[in-house]
Tab-separated table of C-alpha atoms (C1' of nucleotides) in Angstrom:
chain	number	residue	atom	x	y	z
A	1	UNK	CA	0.000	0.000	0.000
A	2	UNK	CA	1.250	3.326	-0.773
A	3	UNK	CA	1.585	6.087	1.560
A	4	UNK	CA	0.396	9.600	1.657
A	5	UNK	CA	3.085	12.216	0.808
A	6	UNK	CA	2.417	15.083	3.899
A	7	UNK	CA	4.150	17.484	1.615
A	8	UNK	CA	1.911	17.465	-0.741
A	9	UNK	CA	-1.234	18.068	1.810
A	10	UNK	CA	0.499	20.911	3.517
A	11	UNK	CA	1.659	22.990	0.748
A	12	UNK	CA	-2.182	21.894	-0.439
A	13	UNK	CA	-3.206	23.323	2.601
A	14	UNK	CA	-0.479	26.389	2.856
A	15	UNK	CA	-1.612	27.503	-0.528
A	16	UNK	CA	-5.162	27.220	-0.391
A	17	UNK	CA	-4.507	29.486	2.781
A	18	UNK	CA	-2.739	31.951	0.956
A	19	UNK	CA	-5.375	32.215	-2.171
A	20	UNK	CA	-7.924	32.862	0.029
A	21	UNK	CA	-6.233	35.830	1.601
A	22	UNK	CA	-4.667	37.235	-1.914
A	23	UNK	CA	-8.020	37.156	-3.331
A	24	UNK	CA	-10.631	35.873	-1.449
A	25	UNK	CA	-13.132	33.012	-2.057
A	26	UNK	CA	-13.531	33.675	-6.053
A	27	UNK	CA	-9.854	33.416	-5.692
A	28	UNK	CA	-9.804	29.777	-4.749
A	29	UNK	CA	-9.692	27.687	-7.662
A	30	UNK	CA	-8.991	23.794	-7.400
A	31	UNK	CA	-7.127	24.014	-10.536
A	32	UNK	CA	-5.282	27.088	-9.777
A	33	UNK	CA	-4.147	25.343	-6.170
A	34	UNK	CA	-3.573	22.495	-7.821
A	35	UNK	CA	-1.397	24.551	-9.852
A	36	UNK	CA	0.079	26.252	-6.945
A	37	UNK	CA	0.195	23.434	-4.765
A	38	UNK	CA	1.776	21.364	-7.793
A	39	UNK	CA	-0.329	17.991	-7.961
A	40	UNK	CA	-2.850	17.172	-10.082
A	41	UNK	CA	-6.471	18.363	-9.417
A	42	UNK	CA	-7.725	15.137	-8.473
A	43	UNK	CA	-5.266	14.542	-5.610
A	44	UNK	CA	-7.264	17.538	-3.496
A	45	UNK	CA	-9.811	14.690	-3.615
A	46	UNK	CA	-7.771	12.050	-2.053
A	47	UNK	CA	-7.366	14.330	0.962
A	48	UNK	CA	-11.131	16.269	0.626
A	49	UNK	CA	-14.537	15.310	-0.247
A	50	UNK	CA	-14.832	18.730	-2.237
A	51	UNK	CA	-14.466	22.308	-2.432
A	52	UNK	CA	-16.186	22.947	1.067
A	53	UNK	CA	-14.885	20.451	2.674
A	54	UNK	CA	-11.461	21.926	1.978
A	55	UNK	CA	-12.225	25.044	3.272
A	56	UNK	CA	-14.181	23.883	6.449
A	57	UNK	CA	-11.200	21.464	7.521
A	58	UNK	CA	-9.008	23.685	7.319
A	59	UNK	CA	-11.022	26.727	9.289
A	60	UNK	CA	-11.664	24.087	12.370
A	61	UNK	CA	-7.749	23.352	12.408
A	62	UNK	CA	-6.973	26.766	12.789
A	63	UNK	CA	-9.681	27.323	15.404
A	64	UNK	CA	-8.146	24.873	17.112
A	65	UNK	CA	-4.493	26.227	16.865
A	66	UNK	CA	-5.720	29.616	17.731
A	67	UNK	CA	-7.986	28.382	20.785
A	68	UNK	CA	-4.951	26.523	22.288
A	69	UNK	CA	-2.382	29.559	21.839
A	70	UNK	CA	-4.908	32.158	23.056
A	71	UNK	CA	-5.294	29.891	26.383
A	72	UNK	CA	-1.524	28.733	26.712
A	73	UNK	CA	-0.547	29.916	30.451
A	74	UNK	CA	-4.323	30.772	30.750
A	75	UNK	CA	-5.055	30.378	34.947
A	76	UNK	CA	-8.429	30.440	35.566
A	77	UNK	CA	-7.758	31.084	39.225
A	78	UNK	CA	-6.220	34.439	38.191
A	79	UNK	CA	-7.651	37.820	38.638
A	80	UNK	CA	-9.962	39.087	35.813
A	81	UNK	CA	-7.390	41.672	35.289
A	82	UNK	CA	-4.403	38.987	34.413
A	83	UNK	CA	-6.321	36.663	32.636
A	84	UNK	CA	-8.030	39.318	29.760
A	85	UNK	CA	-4.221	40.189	29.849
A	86	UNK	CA	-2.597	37.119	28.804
A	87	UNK	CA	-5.929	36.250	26.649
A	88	UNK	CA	-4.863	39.561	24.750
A	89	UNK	CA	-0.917	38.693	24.345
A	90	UNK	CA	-1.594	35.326	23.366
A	91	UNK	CA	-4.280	36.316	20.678
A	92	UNK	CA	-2.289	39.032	18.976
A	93	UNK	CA	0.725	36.799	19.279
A	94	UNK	CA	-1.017	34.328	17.267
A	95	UNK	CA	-2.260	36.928	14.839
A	96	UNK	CA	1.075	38.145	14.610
A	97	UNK	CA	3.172	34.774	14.136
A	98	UNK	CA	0.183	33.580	11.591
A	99	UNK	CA	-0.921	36.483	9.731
A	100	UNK	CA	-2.080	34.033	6.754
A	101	UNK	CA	-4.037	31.669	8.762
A	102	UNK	CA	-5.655	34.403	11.204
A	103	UNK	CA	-6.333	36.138	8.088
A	104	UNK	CA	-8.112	33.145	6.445
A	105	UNK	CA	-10.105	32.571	9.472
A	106	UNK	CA	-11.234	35.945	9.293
A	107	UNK	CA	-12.469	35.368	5.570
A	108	UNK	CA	-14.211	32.751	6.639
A	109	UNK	CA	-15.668	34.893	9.918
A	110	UNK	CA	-17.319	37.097	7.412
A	111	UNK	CA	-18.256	34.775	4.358
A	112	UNK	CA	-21.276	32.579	4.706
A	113	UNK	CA	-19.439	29.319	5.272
A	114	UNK	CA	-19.490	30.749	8.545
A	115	UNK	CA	-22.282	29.350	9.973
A	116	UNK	CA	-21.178	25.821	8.520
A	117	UNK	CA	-17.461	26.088	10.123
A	118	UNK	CA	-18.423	27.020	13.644
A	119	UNK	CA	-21.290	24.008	13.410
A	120	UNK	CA	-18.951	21.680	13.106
A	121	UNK	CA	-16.461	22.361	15.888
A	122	UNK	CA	-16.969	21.353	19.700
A	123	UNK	CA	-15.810	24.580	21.608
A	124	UNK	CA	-13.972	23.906	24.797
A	125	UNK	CA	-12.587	27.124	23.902
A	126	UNK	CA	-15.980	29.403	24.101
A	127	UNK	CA	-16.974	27.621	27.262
A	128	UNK	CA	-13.601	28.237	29.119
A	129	UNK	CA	-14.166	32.036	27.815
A	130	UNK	CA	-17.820	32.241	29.261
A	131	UNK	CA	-16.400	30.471	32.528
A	132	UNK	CA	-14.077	32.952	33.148
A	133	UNK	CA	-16.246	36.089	32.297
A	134	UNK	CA	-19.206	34.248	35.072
A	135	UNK	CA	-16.451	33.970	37.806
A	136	UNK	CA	-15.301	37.619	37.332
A	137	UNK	CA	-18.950	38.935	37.634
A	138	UNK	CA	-19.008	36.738	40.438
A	139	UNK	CA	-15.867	37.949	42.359
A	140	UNK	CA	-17.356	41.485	41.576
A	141	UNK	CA	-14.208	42.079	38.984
A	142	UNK	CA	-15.782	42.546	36.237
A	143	UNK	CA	-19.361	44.784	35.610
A	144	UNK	CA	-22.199	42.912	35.303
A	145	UNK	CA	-23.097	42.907	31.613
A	146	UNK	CA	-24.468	40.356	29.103
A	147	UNK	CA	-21.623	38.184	27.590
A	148	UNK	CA	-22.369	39.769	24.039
A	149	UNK	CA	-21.748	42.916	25.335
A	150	UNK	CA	-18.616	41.795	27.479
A	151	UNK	CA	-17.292	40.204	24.686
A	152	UNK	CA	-17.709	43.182	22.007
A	153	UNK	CA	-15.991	45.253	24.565
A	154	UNK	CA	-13.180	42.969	25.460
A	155	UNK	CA	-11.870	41.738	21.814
A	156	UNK	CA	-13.884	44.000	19.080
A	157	UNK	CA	-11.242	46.808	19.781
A	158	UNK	CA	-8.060	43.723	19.850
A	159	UNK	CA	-9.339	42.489	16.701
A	160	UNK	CA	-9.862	46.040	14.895
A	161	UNK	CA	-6.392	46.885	16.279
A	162	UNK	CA	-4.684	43.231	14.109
A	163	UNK	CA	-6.587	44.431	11.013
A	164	UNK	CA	-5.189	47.840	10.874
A	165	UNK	CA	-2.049	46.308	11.330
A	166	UNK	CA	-2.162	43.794	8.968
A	167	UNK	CA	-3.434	46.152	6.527
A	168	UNK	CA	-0.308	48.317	7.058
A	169	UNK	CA	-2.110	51.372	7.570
A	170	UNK	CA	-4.849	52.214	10.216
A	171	UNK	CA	-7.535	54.685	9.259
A	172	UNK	CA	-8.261	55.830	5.510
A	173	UNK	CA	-6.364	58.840	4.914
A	174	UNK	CA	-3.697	58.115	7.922
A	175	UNK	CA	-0.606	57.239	7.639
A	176	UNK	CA	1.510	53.745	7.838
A	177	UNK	CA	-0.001	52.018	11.256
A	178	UNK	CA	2.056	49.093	12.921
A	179	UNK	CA	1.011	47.254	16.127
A	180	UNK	CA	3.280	47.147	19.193
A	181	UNK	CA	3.153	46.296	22.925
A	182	UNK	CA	2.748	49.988	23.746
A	183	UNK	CA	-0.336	50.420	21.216
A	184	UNK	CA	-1.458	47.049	22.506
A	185	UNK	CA	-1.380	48.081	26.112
A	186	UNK	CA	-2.721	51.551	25.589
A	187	UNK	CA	-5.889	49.800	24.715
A	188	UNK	CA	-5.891	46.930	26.811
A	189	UNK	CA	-5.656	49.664	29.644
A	190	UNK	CA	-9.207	51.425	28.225
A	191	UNK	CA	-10.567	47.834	28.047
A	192	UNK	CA	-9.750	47.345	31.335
A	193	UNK	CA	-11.153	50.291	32.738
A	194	UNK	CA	-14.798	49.979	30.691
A	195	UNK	CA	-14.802	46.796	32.178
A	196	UNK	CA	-14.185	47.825	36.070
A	197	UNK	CA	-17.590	47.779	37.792
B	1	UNK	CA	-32.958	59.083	-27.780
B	2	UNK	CA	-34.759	56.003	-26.004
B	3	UNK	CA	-34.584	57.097	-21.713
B	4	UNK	CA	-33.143	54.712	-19.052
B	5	UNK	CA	-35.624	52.370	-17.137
B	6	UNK	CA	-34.843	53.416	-13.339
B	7	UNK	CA	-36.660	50.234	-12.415
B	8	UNK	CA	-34.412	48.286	-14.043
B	9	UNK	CA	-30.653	49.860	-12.548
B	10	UNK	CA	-32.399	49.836	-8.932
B	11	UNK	CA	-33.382	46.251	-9.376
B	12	UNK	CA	-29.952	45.342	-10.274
B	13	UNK	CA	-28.551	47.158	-7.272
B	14	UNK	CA	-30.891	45.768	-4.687
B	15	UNK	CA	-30.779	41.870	-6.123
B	16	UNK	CA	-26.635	42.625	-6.214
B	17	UNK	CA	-26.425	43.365	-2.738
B	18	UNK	CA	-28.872	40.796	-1.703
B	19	UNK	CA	-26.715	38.125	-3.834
B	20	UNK	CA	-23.454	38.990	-1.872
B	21	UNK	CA	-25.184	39.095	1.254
B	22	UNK	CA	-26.700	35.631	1.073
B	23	UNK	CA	-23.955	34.024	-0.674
B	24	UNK	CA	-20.662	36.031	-1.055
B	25	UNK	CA	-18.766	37.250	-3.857
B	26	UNK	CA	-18.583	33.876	-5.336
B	27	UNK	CA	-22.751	33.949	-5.650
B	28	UNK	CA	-22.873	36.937	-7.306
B	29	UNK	CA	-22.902	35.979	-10.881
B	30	UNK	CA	-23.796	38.329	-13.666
B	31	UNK	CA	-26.090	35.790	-15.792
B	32	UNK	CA	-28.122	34.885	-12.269
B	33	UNK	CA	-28.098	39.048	-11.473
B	34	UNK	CA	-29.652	39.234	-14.964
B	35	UNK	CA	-32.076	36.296	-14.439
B	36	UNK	CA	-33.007	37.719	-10.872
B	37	UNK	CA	-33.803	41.611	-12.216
B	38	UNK	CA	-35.422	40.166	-15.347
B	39	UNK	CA	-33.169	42.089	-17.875
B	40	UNK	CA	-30.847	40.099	-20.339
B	41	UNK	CA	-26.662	40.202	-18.722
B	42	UNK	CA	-26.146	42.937	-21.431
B	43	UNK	CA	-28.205	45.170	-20.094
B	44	UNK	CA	-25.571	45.127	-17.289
B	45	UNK	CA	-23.133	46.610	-19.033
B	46	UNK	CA	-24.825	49.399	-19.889
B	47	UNK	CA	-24.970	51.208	-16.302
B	48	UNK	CA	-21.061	49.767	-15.560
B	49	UNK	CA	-18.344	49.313	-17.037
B	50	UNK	CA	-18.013	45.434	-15.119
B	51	UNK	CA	-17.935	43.262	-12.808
B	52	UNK	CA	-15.855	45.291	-10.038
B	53	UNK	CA	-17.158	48.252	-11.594
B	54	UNK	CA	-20.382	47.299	-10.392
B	55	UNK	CA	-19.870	46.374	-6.780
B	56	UNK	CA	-17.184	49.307	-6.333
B	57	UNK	CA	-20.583	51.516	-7.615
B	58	UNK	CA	-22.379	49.377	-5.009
B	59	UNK	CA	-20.036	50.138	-2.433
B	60	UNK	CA	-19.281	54.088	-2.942
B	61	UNK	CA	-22.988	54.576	-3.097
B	62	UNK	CA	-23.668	52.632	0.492
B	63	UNK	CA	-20.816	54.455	2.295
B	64	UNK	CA	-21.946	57.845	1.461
B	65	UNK	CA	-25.255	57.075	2.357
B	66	UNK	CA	-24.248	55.569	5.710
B	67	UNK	CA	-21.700	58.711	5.831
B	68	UNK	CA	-24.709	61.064	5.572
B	69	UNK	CA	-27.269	59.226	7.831
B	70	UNK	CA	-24.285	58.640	10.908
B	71	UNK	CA	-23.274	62.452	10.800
B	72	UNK	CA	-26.851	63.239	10.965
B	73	UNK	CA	-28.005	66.037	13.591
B	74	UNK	CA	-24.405	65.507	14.850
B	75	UNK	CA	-23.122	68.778	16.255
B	76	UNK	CA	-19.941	69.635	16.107
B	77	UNK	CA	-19.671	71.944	19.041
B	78	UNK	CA	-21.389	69.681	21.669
B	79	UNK	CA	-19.701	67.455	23.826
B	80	UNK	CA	-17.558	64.743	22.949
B	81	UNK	CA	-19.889	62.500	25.101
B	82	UNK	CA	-23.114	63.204	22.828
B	83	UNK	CA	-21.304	63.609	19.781
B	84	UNK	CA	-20.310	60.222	20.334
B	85	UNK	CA	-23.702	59.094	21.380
B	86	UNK	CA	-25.597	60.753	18.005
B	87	UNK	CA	-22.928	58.689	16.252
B	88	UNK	CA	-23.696	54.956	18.001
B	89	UNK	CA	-27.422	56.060	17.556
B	90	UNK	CA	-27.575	57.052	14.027
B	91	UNK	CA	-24.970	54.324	12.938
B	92	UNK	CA	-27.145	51.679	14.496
B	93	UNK	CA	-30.247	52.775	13.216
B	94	UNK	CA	-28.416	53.024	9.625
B	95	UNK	CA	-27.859	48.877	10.142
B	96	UNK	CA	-30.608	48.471	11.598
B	97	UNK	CA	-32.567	49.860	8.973
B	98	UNK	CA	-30.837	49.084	5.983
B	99	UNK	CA	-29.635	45.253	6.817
B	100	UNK	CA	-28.866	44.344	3.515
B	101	UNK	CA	-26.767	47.496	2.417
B	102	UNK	CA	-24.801	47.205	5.204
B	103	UNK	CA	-23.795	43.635	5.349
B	104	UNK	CA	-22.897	44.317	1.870
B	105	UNK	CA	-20.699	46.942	3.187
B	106	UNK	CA	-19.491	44.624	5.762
B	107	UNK	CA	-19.023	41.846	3.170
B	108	UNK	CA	-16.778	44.901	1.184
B	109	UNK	CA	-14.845	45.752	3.936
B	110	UNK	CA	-13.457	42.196	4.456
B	111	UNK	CA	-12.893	41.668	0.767
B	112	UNK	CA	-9.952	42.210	-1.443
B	113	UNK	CA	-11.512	44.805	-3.294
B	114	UNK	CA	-11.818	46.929	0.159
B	115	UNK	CA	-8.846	48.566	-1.059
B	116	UNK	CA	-9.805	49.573	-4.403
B	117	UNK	CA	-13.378	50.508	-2.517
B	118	UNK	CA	-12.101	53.043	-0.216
B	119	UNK	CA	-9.430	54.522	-2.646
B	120	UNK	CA	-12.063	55.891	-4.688
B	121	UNK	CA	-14.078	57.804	-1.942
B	122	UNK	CA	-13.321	61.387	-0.902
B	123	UNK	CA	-14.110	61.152	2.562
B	124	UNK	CA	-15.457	63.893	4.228
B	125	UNK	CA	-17.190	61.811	6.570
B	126	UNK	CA	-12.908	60.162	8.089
B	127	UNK	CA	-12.067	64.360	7.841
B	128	UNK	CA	-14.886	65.047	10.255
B	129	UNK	CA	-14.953	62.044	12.690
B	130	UNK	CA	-10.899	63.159	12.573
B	131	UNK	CA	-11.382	66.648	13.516
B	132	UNK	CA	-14.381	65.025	16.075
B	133	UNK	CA	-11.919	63.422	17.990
B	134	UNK	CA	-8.591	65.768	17.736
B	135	UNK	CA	-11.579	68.564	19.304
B	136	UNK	CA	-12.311	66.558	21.901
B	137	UNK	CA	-9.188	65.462	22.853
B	138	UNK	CA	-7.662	69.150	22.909
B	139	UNK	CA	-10.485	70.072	25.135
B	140	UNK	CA	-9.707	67.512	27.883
B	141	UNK	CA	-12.854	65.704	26.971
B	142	UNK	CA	-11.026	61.931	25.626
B	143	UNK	CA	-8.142	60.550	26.881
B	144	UNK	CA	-4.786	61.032	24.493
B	145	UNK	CA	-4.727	58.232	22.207
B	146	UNK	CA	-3.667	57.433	18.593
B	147	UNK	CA	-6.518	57.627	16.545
B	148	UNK	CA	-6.097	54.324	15.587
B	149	UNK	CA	-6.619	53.188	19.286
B	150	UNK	CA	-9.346	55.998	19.464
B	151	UNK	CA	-11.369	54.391	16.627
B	152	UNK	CA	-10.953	50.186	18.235
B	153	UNK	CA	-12.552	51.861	21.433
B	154	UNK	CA	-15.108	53.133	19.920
B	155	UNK	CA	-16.688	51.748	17.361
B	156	UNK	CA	-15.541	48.110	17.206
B	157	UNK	CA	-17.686	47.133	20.162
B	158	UNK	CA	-20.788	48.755	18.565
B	159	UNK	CA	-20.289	46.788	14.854
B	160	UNK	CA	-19.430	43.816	17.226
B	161	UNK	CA	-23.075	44.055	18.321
B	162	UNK	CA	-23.960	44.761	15.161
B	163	UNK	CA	-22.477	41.691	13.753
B	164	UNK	CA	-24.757	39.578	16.690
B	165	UNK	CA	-27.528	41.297	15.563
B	166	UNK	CA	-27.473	40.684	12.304
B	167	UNK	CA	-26.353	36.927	12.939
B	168	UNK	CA	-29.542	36.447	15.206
B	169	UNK	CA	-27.610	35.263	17.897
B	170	UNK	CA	-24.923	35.968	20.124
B	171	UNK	CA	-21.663	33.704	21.088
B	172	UNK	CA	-21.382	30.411	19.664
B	173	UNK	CA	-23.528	28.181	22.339
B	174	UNK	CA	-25.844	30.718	23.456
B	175	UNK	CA	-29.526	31.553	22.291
B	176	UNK	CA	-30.850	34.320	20.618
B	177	UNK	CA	-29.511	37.620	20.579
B	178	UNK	CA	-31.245	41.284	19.387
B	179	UNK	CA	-29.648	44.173	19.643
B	180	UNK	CA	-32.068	46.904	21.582
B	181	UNK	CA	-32.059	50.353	22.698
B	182	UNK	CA	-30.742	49.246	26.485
B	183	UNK	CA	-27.987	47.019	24.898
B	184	UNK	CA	-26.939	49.548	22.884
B	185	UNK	CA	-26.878	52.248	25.896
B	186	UNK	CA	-25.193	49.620	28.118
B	187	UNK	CA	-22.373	49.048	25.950
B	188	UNK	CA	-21.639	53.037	24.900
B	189	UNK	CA	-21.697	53.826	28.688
B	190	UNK	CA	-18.671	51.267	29.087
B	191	UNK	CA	-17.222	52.731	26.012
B	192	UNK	CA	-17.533	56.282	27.175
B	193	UNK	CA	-16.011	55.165	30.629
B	194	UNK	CA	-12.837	53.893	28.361
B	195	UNK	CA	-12.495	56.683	26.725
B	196	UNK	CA	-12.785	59.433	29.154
B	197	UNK	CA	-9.323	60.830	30.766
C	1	DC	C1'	-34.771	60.135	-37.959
C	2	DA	C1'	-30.971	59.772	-34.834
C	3	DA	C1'	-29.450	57.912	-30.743
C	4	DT	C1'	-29.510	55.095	-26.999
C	5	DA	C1'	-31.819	51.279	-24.293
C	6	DA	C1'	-32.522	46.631	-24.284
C	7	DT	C1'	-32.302	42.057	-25.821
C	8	DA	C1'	-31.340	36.986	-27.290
C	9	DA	C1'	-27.793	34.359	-28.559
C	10	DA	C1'	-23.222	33.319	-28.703
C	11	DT	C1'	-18.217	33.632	-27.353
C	12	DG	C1'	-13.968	31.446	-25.302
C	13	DA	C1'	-12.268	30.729	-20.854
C	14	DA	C1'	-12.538	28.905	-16.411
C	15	DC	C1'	-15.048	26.338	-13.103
C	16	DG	C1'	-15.504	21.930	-9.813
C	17	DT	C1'	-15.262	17.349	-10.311
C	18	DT	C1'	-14.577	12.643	-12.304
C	19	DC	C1'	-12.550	8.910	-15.107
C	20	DA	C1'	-9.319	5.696	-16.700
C	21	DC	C1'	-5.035	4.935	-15.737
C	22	DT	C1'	-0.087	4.640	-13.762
C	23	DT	C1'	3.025	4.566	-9.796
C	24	DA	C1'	4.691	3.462	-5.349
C	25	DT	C1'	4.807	0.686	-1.224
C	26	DG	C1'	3.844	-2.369	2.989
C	27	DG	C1'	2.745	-7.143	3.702
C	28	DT	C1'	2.996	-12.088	2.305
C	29	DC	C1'	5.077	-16.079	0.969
C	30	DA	C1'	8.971	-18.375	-1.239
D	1	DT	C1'	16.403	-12.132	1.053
D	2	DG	C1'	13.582	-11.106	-3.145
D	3	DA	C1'	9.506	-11.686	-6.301
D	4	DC	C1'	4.774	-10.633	-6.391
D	5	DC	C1'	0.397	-8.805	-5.222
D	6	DA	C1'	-3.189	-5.996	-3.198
D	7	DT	C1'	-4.156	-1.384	-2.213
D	8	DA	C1'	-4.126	3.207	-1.990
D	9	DA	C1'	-1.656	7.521	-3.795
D	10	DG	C1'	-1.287	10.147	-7.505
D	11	DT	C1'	-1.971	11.705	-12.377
D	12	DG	C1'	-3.466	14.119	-17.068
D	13	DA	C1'	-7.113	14.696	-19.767
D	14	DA	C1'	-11.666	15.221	-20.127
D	15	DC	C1'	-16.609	15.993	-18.490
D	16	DG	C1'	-20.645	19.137	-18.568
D	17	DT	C1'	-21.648	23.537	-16.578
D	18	DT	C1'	-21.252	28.170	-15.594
D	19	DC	C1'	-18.546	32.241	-15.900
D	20	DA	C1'	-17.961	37.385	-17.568
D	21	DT	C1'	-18.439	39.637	-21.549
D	22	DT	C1'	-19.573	40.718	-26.605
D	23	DT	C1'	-22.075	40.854	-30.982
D	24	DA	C1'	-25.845	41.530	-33.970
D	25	DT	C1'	-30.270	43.042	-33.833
D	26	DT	C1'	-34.629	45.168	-32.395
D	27	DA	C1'	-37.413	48.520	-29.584
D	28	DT	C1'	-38.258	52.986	-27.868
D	29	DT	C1'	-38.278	57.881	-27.537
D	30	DG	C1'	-36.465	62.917	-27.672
DNA sequence: CAATAATAAATGAACGTTCACTTATGGTCA
DNA sequence: TGACCATAAGTGAACGTTCATTTATTATTG
């Protein structure tokens, strides 16, 4: 019996990444990745069932990557304060170390695979998040809000921060915009203090 | 000289949008368009030039209408506090009450074409939220912050909400979620509380 | 009548996917 | 050890369909 070649699935996977970002879902063509990817066309359907399937696997594996990283030295027994802090390092760590893959999973945030992608993946992650933000209302650390509105306050302004940056330039009109551990903590700071009861 | 059916161009604009919005860039096909606002694909090509031209007209025509409608009754000389407030107020009412146009927008903004999109609007509207927030900063009334930062604080949380809205429910795991008048107040009162010195 | 709107039909290119086929390899038996 | 076989990996060319756009022609109106 013959054996799989992992090369070939992760520059399949790499560049299917990549064409997604460069020019978003029209962009992905099987024959173009194939191209890219340099198999034939058919071998993307050794490894996937089709198009979809493609793109779904490869959204849950970076949920998963990113869920692990944002969590890594995560202490639920921390303050409120700590923990949003090393929630916020980890996750713009990630976005910084994998521009192309936070980038894809933001294409597929906003496309309407969406729906489909998040279905299909059992999140430890969002229940550790709502844990935590229940024991800080709890301990009287954080105000007592519901979690859509915690949650729009705590990462909306993180996220919007990562897209300027990876766009290379923050508002329309401004200049070059590039996002460092001073920015970063400038806001985290604001967070912080919206979120004080 | 035979006279333009309006009919027909604001057909084509509405079933555009609504194609991108249900289905992405990928679903918006020019023969289906055609099909959908009963004219033949030619006719397309008679109010733009193509494809892009089309949803870059889409586009430019949504953002100065959301321009108009957020900046409206927004004073200038008042307080940083209400400006801010008219802006969350008129900006949701603008999603609220056009849906469709502005998860197009939305759909824009996280597109590769965002780029070209933006680069052919003379923005008035970036000019005056810009001088909003140097004003109010000079006057002791928001804390000193890159704009950049300025702009996370106070808006992402708001199109965060938005975004639930729209989606029909909140976080991943939890039920239903619509965005109303207290929700909305909640969440600017923790933004204002970030933002003040 | 002149000019433009609007169309039906057609264009070649690109699409996702499949088919018929070849190649490589771990296990089996000598 | 080495020949052989079953099995899955991998391929190039082709499938029918749909894509964006154009052409040739007709309809409408100042």
């Amino acid at each position: 019996m013959r054996t799989r070649d992992p090369r070939k699935e992760s520059a399949l996977r790499e560049k299917a990444m990549a064409m997604v970002v460069k020019d978003g879902f029209d962009g992905l063509s099987m024959q173009k990745l194939a191209k890219a990817a340099k198999v034939s066309p058919a071998t993307i359907y050794i490894y996937w069932k089709d198009r979809d399937d493609l793109i779904l696997q490869l959204y849950a594996d970076a949920f998963r990557k990113m869920s692990e990283q944002t969590l890594q030295d995560f202490d639920s027994t921390a303050s409120f304060k700590e923990g949003l802090r090393v929630q916020w390092k980890n996750r713009a760590r990630y976005c910084m170390e994998n521009p192309i893959e936070s980038h894809f999973m933001e294409q597929v945030k906003f496309s309407p695979l969406h729906d489909r992608a998040q279905a299909g993946i059992d999140s430890e992650f969002m229940r550790t998040m709502k844990a935590f933000v229940k024991g800080a209302i709890a301990r009287g650390e954080l105000v007592k809000v519901p979690v859509e509105v915690y949650w729009s306050v705590a990462f909306a302004p993180l996220y919007q921060l990562v897209k300027f940056h990876k766009h290379g330039r923050g508002m329309p009109g401004s200049g070059p915009f590039s996002l460092d551990d001073k920015t970063l903590n400038t806001t985290l700071e604001l967070v912080l203090k919206a979120l004080k009861p």
